[in-house]
CSV table of C-alpha atoms and ligand atoms in Angstrom, one decimal:
chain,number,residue,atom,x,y,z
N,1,UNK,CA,-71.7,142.4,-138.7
N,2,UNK,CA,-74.9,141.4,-140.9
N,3,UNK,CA,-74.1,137.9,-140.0
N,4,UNK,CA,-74.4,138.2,-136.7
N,5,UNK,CA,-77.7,140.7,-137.1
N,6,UNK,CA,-79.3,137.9,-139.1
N,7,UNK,CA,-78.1,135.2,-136.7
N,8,UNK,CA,-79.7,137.2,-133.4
N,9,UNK,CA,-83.1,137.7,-135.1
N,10,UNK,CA,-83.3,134.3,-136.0
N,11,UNK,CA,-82.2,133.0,-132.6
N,12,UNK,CA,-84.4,135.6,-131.0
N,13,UNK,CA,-87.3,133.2,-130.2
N,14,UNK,CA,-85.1,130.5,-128.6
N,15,UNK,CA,-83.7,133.7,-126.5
N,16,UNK,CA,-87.1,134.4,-125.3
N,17,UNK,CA,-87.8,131.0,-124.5
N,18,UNK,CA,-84.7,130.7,-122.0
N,19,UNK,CA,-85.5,134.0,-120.9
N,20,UNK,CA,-88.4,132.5,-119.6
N,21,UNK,CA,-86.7,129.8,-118.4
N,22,UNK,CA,-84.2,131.3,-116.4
N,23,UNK,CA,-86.6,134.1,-114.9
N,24,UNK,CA,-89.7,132.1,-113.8
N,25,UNK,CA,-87.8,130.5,-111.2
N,26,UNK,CA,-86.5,131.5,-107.6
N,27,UNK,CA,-83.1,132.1,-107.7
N,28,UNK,CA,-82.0,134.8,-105.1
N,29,UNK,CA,-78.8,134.7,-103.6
N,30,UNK,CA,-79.8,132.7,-100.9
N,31,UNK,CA,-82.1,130.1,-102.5
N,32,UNK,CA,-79.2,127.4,-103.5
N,33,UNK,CA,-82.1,125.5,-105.2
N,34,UNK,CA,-83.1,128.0,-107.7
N,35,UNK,CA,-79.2,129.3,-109.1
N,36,UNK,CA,-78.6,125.8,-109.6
N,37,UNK,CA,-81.2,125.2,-111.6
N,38,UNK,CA,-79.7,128.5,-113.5
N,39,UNK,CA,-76.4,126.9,-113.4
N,40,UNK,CA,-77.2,123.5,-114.8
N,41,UNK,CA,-79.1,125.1,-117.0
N,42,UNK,CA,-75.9,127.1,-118.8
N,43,UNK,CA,-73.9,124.3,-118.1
N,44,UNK,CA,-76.0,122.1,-120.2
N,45,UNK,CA,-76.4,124.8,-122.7
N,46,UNK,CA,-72.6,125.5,-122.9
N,47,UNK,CA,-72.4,121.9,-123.4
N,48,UNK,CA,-74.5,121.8,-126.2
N,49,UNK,CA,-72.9,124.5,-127.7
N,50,UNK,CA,-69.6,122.8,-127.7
N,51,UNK,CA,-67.9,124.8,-125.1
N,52,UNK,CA,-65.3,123.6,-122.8
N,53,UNK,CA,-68.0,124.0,-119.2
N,54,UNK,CA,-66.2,123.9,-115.6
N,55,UNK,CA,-68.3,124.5,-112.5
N,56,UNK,CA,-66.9,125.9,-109.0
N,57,UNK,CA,-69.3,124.0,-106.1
N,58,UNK,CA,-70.1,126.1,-103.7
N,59,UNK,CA,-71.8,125.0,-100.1
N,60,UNK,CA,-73.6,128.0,-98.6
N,61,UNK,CA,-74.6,129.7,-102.2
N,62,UNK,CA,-75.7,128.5,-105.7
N,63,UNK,CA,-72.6,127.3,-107.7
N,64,UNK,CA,-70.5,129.0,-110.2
N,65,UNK,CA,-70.0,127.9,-113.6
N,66,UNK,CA,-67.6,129.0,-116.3
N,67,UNK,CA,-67.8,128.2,-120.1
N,68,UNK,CA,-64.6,128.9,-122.6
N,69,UNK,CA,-64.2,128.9,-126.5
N,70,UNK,CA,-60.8,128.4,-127.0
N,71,UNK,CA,-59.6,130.0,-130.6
N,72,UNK,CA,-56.6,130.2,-132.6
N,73,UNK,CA,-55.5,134.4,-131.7
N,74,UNK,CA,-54.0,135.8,-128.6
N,75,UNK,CA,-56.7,137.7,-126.7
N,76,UNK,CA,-57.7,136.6,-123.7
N,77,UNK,CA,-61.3,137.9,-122.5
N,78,UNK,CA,-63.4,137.4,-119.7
N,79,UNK,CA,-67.4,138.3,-119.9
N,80,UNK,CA,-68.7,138.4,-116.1
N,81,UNK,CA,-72.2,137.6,-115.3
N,82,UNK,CA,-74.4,136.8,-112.2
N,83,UNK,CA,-77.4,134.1,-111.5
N,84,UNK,CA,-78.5,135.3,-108.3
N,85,UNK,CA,-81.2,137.6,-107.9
N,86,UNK,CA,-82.4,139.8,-104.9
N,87,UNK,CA,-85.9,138.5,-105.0
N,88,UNK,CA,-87.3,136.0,-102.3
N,89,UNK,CA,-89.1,132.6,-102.5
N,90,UNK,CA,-92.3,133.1,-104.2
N,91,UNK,CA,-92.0,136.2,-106.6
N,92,UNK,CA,-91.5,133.7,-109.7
N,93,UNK,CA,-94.3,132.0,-109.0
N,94,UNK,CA,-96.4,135.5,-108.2
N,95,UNK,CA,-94.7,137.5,-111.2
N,96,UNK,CA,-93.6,135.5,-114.0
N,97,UNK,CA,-91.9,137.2,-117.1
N,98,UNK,CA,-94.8,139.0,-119.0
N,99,UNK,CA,-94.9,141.4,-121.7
N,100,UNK,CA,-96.7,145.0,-121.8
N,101,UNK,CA,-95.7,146.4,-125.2
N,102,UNK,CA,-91.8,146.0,-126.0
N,103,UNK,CA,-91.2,145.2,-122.6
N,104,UNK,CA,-90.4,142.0,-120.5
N,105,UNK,CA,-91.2,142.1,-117.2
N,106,UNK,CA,-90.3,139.9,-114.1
N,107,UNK,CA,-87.8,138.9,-111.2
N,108,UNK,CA,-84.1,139.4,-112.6
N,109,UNK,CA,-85.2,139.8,-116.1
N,110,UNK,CA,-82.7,142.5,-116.2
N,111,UNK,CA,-80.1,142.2,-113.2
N,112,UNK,CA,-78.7,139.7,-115.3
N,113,UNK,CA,-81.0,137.2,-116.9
N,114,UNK,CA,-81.4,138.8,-120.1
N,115,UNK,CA,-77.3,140.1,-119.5
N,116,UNK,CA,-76.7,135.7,-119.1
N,117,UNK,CA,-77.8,135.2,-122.4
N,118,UNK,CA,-76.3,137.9,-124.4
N,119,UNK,CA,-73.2,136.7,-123.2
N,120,UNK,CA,-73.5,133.4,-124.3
N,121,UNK,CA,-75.5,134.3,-127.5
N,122,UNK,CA,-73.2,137.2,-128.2
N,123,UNK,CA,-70.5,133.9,-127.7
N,124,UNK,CA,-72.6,131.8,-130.1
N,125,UNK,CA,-72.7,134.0,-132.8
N,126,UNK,CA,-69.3,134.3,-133.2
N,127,UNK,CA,-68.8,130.6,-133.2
N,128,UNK,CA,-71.3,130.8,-135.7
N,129,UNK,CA,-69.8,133.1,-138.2
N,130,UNK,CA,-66.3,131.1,-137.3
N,131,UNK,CA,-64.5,134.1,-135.8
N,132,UNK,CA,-61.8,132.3,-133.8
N,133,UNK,CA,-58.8,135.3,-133.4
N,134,UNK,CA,-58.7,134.5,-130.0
N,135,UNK,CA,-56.9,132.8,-127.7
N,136,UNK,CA,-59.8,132.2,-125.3
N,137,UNK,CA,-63.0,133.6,-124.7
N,138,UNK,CA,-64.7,132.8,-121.4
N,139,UNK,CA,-68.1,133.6,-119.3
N,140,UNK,CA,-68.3,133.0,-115.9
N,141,UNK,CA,-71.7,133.0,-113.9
N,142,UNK,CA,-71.6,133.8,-110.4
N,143,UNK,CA,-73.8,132.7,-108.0
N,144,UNK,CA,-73.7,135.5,-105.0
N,145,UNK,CA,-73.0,139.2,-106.7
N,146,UNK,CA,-76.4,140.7,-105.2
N,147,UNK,CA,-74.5,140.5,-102.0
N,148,UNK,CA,-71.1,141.5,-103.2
N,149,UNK,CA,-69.5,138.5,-104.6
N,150,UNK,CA,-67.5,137.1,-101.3
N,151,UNK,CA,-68.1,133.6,-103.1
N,152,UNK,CA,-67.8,134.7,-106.7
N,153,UNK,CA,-65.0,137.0,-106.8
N,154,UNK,CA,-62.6,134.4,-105.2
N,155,UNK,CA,-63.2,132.4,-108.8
N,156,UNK,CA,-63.3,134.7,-110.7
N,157,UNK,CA,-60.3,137.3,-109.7
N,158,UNK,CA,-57.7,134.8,-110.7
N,159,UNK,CA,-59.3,134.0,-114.3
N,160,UNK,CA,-59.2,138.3,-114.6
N,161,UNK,CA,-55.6,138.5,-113.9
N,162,UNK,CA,-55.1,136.5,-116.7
N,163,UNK,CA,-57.4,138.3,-119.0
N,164,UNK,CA,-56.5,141.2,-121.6
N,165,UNK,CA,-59.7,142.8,-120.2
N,166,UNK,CA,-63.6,141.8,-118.8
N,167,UNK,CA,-66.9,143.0,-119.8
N,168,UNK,CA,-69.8,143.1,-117.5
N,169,UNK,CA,-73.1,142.1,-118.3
N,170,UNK,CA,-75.1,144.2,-116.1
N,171,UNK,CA,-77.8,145.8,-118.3
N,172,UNK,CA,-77.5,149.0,-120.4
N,173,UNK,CA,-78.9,152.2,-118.7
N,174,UNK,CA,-82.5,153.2,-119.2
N,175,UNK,CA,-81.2,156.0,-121.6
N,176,UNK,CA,-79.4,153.1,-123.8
N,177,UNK,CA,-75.7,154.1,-122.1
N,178,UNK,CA,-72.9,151.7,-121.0
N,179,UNK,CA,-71.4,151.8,-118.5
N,180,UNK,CA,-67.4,153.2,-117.7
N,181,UNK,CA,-67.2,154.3,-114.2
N,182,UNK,CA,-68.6,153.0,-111.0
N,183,UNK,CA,-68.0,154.7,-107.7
N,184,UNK,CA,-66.9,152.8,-105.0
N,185,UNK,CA,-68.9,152.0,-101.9
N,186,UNK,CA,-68.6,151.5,-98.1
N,187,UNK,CA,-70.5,150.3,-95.1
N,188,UNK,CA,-70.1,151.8,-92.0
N,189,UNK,CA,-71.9,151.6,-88.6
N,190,UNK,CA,-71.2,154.3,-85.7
N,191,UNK,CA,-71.7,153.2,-82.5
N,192,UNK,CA,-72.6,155.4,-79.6
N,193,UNK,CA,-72.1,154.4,-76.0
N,194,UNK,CA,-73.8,156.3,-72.9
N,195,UNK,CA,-74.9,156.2,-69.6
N,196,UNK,CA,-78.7,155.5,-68.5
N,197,UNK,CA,-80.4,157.0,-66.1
N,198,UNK,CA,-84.5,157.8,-65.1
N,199,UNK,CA,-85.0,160.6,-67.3
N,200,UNK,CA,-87.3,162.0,-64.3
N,201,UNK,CA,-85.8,161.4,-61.3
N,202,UNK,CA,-81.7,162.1,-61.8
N,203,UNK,CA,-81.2,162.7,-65.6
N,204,UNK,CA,-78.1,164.6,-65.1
N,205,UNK,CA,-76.4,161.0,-64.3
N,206,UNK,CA,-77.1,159.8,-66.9
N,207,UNK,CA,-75.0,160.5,-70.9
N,208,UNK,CA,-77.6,160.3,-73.9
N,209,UNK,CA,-76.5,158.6,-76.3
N,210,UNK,CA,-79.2,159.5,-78.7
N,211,UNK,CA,-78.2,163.3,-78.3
N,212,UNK,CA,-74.2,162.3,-78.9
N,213,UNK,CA,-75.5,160.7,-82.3
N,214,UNK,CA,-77.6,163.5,-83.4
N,215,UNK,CA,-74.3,165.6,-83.1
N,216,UNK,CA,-72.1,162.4,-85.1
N,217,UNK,CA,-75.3,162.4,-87.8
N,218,UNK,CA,-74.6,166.2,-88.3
N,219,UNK,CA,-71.3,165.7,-88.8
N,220,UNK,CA,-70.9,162.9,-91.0
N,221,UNK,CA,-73.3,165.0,-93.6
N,222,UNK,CA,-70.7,167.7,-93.3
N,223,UNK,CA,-68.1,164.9,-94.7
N,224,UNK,CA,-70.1,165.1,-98.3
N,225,UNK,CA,-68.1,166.5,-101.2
N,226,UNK,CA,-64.9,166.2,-98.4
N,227,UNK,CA,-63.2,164.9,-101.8
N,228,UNK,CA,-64.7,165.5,-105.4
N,229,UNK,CA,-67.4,162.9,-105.5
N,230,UNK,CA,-67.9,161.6,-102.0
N,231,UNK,CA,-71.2,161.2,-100.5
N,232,UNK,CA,-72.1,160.2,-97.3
N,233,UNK,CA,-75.3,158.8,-96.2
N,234,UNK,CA,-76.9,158.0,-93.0
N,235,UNK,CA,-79.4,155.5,-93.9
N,236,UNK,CA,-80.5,153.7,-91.0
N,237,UNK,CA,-80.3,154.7,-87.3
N,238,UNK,CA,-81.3,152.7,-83.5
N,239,UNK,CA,-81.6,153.5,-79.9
N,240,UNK,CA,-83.5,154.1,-76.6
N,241,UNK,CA,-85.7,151.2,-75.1
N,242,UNK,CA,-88.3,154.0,-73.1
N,243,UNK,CA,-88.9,157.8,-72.8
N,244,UNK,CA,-88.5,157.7,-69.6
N,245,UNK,CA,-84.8,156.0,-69.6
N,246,UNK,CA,-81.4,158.2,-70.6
N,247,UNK,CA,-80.5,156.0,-73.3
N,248,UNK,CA,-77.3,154.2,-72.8
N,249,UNK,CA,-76.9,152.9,-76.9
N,250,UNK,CA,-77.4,154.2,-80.3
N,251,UNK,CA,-76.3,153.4,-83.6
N,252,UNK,CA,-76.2,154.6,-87.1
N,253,UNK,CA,-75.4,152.5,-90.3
N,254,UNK,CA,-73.6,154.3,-93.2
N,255,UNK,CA,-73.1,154.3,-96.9
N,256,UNK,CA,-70.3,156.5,-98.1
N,257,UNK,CA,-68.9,156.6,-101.9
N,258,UNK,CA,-66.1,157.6,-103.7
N,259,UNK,CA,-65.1,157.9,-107.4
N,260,UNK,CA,-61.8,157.3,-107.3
N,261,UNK,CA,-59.3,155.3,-104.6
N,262,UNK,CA,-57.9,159.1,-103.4
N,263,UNK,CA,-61.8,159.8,-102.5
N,264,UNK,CA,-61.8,156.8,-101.1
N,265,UNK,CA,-59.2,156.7,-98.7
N,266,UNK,CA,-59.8,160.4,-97.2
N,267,UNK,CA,-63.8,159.5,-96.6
N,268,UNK,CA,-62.7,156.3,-94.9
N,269,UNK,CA,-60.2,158.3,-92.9
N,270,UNK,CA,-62.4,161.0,-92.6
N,271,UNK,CA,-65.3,158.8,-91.1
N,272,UNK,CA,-63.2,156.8,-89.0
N,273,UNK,CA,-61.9,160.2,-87.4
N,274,UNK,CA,-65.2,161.1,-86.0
N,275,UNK,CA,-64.9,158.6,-82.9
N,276,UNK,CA,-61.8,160.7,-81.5
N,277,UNK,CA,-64.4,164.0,-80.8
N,278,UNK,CA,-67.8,163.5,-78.9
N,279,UNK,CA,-70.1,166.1,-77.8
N,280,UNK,CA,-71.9,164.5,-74.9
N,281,UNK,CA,-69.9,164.0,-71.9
N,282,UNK,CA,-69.3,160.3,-70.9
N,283,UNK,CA,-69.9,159.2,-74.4
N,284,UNK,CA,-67.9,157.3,-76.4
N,285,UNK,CA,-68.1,156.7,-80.6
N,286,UNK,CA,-67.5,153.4,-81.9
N,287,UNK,CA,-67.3,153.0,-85.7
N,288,UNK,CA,-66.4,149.8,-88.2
N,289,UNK,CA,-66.5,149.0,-91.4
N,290,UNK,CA,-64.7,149.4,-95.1
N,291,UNK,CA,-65.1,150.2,-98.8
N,292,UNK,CA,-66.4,147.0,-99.7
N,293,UNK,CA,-66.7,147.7,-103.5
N,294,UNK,CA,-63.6,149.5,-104.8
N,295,UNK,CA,-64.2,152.7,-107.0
N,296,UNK,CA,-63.9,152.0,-111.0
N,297,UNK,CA,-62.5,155.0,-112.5
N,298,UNK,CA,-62.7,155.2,-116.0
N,299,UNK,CA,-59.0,155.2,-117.5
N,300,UNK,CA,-57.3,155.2,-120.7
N,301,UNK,CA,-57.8,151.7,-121.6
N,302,UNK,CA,-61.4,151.7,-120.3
N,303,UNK,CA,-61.9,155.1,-122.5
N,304,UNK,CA,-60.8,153.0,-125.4
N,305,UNK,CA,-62.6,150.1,-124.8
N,306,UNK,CA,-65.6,152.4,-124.7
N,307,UNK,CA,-64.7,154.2,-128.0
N,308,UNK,CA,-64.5,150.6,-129.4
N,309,UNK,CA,-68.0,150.1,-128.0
N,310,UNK,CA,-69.6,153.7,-129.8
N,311,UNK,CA,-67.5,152.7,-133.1
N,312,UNK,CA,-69.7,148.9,-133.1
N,313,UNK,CA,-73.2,150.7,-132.6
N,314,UNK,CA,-72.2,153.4,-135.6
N,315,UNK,CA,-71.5,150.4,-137.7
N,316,UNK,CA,-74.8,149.1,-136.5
N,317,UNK,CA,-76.7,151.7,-137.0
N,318,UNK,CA,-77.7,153.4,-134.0
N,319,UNK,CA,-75.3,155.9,-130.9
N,320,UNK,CA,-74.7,154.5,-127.9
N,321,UNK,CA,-72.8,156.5,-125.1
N,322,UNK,CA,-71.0,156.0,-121.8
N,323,UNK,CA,-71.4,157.1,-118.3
N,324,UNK,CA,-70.5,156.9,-114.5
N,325,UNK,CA,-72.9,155.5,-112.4
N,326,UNK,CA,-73.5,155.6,-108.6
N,327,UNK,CA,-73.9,152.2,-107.9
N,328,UNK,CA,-71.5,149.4,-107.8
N,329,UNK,CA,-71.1,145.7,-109.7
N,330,UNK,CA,-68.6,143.0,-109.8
N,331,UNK,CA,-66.9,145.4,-112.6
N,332,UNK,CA,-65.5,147.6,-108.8
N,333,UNK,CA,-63.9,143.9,-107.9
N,334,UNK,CA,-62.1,143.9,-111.6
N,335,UNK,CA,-61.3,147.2,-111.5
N,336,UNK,CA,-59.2,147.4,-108.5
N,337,UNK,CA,-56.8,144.5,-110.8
N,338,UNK,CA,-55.9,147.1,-112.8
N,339,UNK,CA,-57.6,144.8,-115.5
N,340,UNK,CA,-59.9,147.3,-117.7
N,341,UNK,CA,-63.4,146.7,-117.7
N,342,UNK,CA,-66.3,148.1,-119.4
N,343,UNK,CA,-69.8,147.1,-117.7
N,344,UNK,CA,-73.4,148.1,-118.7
N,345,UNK,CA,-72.9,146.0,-122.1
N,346,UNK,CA,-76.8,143.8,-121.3
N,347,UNK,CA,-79.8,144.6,-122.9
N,348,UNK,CA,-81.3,147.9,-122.1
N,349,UNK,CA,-83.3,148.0,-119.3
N,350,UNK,CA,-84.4,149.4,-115.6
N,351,UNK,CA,-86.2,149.6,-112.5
N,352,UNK,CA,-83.8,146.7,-111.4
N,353,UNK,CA,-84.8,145.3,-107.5
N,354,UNK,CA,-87.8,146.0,-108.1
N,355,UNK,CA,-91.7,144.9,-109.5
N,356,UNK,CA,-91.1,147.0,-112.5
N,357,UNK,CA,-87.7,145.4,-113.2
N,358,UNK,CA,-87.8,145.4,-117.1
N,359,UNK,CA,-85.9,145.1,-120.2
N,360,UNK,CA,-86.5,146.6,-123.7
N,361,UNK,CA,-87.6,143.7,-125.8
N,362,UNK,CA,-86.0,145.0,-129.0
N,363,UNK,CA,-82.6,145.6,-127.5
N,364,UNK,CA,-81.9,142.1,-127.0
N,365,UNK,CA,-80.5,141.9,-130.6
N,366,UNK,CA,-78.8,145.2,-131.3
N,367,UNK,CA,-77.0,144.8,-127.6
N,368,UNK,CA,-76.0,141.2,-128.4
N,369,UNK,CA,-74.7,142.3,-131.8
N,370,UNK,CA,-72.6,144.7,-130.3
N,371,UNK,CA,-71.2,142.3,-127.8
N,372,UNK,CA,-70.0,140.4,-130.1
N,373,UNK,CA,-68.7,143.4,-132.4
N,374,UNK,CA,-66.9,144.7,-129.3
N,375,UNK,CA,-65.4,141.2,-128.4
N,376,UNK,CA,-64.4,141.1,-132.1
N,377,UNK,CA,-63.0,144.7,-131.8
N,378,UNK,CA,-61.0,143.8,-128.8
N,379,UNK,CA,-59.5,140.7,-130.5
N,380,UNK,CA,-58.6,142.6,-133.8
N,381,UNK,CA,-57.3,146.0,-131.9
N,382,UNK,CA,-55.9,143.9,-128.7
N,383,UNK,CA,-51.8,145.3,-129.0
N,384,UNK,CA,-53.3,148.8,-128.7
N,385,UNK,CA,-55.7,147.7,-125.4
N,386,UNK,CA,-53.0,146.5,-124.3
N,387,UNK,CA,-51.0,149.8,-125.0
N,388,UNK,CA,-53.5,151.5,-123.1
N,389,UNK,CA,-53.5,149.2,-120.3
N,390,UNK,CA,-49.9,149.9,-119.3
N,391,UNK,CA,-50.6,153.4,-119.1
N,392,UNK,CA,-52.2,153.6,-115.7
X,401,ZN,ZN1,-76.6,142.7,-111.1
């Protein structure tokens, strides 16, 4: 464990450097231009590093890359990681990675630059200290998880099924946790249709839609906590074109969450439901939409893979502990294989999607050593994981 301690430090200016690198250029999901540079970049990296590099082209989005270490063991695992960003055109150039104190600052810094290269340094310094009980280690760098991975996730699902188990490289909480539970989300919109009228001269003709959606509003809030762990959120609402005009149309766009799949199903059913009552006459409720991120509850294996995780800080010197967290990453996707995951496993950072976006300078080397610890720890312990992992 030293080893790799006195490895990180020493390769903790060249990490800074690609930091940089990787950060002061545009590279949301929908500037190609930029995650290619980020791609070509780990590809020639990988390269250098003498790892076997494969790369996915992808029209409409950045491509994807993968890198593998093939070793002489039998685990298989799979580190997932993004390039794409949420920022747009411009914020490199108008915030490039500073520090203030023991923080780095900038666009994607944390949600994943600094996530990227613990994976592949975490990678390195194994290689270094010629730990090989593996049969394959393997990072893959997706190009479109800031808007849920449609591209991504058709690459990478097949490389988890064949995985002992993944780890996610989203950052560690502000509070230094990891990261063992993500609830699941879904997008809905609710649809009201009406009748219009002059709201002067015969209103009575007419059906409001705006009032019918005021009642669905009030009832979709009354669908929170329906199951333990659901909320239900009406974020964004539309209709009416003048005051003096019964509006015909309204809408509401919704963000419901679950913990678990049970959760999940009764919201969906739940939500779905509310088009069958209106409360306006000559209304009618339209609503769409799914769970587009499945819930990631934390099971046995994941529990395990998380004890793993507290056992490599203690030998490291410092706690570490795990939580559930609200939003979701590409560790939902992995989840819903049955594949355990543990996420949360980057440098420690926060204030992700936005100016402040930072991450705690020295973390970078206690987070990567315990990457690599944990990969180590998975290799060495895998017939229990894999125990664990038929125990649903
Ligand atoms: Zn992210």
């Amino acid at each position: 464990m030293l080893n790799t301690i006195s490895f990180l430090e020493s390769s903790l200016p060249q990490f800074l450097d690609d930091l940089a690198a990787l950060v002061n250029v545009d590279c949301g999901t929908f500037t190609k231009r930029g995650v290619d540079f980020c791609g070509d970049w780990v590809n020639a990296r990988g390269q250098q590093w003498g790892w076997d590099m494969e790369y996915f082209p992808v029209r409409e989005f950045g491509n994807c890359h993968l890198a593998r270490l093939r070793g002489n063991g039998a685990g298989k695992f799979l580190l997932l990681t993004h390039l794409d960003t949420v920022y747009p055109e411009g914020v490199a150039a108008e915030r490039p990675l500073r520090a203030e104190g023991n923080k780095l600052i900038g666009p994607g810094v944390g949600d994943m630059k600094a996530g990227v290269l613990a994976a592949m340094y975490a990678m390195c310094a194994l290689q270094a200290q010629g730990f090989d009980n593996f049969a394959e280690l393997a990072i893959f760098f997706g190009c479109d998880e800031e808007i849920g991975s449609p591209t991504g996730k058709k690459f990478y699902l097949p490389l988890v099924e064949k995985a002992d188990a993944a780890l996610v490289l989203e950052g560690a909480r502000a509070n230094g946790n990891i990261v063992s539970a993500r609830k699941g989300t879904g997008e809905y919109i609710l649809r009201v249709r009406g009748q219009a009228a002059h709201a002067g001269v015969e209103p009575e003709k007419g059906a409001n839609a705006i009032l019918e959606l005021a009642h669905q509003i009030l009832a979709l809030h009354n669908l929170n906590g329906i199951a333990p762990g659901v909320t239900v959120n009406a974020g964004i609402i539309g209709g009416g074109t003048r005051t003096n005009v019964v509006p015909d149309a309204a809408h509401v766009e919704i963000d419901v969450r679950a913990v678990d799949a049970d959760g999940a199903r009764i919201a969906h059913d739940a939500v779905m439901q509310l088009a069958a009552h209106t409360h306006v006459a000559r209304t009618r409720v339209e609503i769409a939409g799914a769970f587009n991120f499945p819930p990631m509850a934390k099971t046995p294996a994941i529990a395990f893979m998380a004890d793993l995780a507290q056992a490599t800080a203690r030998e490291l010197g410092f706690e570490i502990h795990d939580q559930a967290t609200g939003g979701a990453s590409d560790a939902n996707n992995v989840a819903a294989t049955g594949v355990p995951v543990l996420d949360g496993l980057g440098p420690i950072g926060g204030s992700d999607h936005s100016p402040a976006e930072y991450v705690e300078r020295d973390s970078i080397v206690p987070r990567t050593a315990l990457l690599a610890g944990l990969i180590e720890k998975l290799c060495t312990r895998r017939a229990e994981l894999l125990a664990f992992k038929n125990e649903k």
